[in-house]
Amino acid sequence: MKKMKKLLVAALGVLMAFSLAACSKTVATTSGGKITESEYYNKMKETQNGKQVLQQMILDKVLEKDYGSKVSKDDVNKQYNALKSQYGSQFSAALQQNSLTPSTLKEQIRDNLLLKQAVIANTKITNKMLKQQWKDFEPKITVAHILVQKESDAQDIINQLKQNGSYDNFKQLAKKYSEDTSTKNKGGKLPSFDGTDTQLDSSFKQAAFKLKTGQFTESPVKTAYGYQVIYCIKNPGKGQMKDHIKQLKDQIINEEMNNQATLQKVVSKVLKNGDVSIKDKDLQNILSNYTGSGTNQTNNN
């Protein structure tokens, strides 16, 4: 009697597996047969990309639950619009090059903002950290520039500015002489930046931060791109540390967001507290790099 029961259970298991396969939605059809969702899933979970997608989906779910209320649509749209403005006419091309759409870019921005909230929640900013950050602090400034390849051309532009150093004149000179096609028609104006910027040439930043509002560089600035003339549209001045506490904290958090060791710790803590239960035994160790082992992630019920 016991033997019959075991056989019956085994038969039911085969029937269930057959039923699931039969009910699996068709993803594609070919002359050689169809590809079902279950077949596609089984192949995908064997690939590194497939595993990374699942890791990100799990993290996103936990972060959304813990910090979703702290990230609004306006927060996402603000960053999205800033990127769109930064790239200008090249925005669509940049999306395409990175295999993104406006929708998927917004999803990535939200994911990043959620992770930032997790970093904020798990970072204790001390007075010592603030004072250290203040040493190299430079406030956010706005400048315009003119890029040329010859030092003599840059010097000629500076000589013209010495005759008329207004911003209106600088904009006209930028449109006439600058070889930076992305900014010349905007009078050479660049997006505002502070001391934490990593995109601009270091020589450029060093020269720009020395300028007060309304001043321009009186000698050509040699950078990796050529020779540049810089005009300071707005520099609020460094002032006192107490006036920039929020900026200093933001900079510290942004630096932590670029620290892989910090992100590893934060993600590990978030996942360990996220009550993650992975049902597929083939994927039970998918989070082991963050949680230390896969056994506490698996639930075979």
PDB file of C-alpha atoms in Angstrom, residues 36-47 280 282:
ATOM      1  CA  THR A  36       7.666  29.181 -23.995  1.00  0.00           C
ATOM      2  CA  GLU A  37       8.079  31.493 -21.019  1.00  0.00           C
ATOM      3  CA  SER A  38       9.320  28.606 -18.877  1.00  0.00           C
ATOM      4  CA  GLU A  39      11.961  27.661 -21.478  1.00  0.00           C
ATOM      5  CA  TYR A  40      13.056  31.271 -21.764  1.00  0.00           C
ATOM      6  CA  TYR A  41      13.168  31.668 -17.965  1.00  0.00           C
ATOM      7  CA  ASN A  42      15.250  28.510 -17.515  1.00  0.00           C
ATOM      8  CA  LYS A  43      17.776  29.735 -20.055  1.00  0.00           C
ATOM      9  CA  MET A  44      17.885  33.277 -18.689  1.00  0.00           C
ATOM     10  CA  LYS A  45      18.492  32.228 -15.100  1.00  0.00           C
ATOM     11  CA  GLU A  46      21.645  30.415 -16.212  1.00  0.00           C
ATOM     12  CA  THR A  47      23.181  33.627 -17.598  1.00  0.00           C
ATOM     13  CA  ASP A 280      13.920  28.728  -7.130  1.00  0.00           C
ATOM     14  CA  ASP A 282      18.844  27.045  -8.692  1.00  0.00           C
TER      15      ASP A 282
END
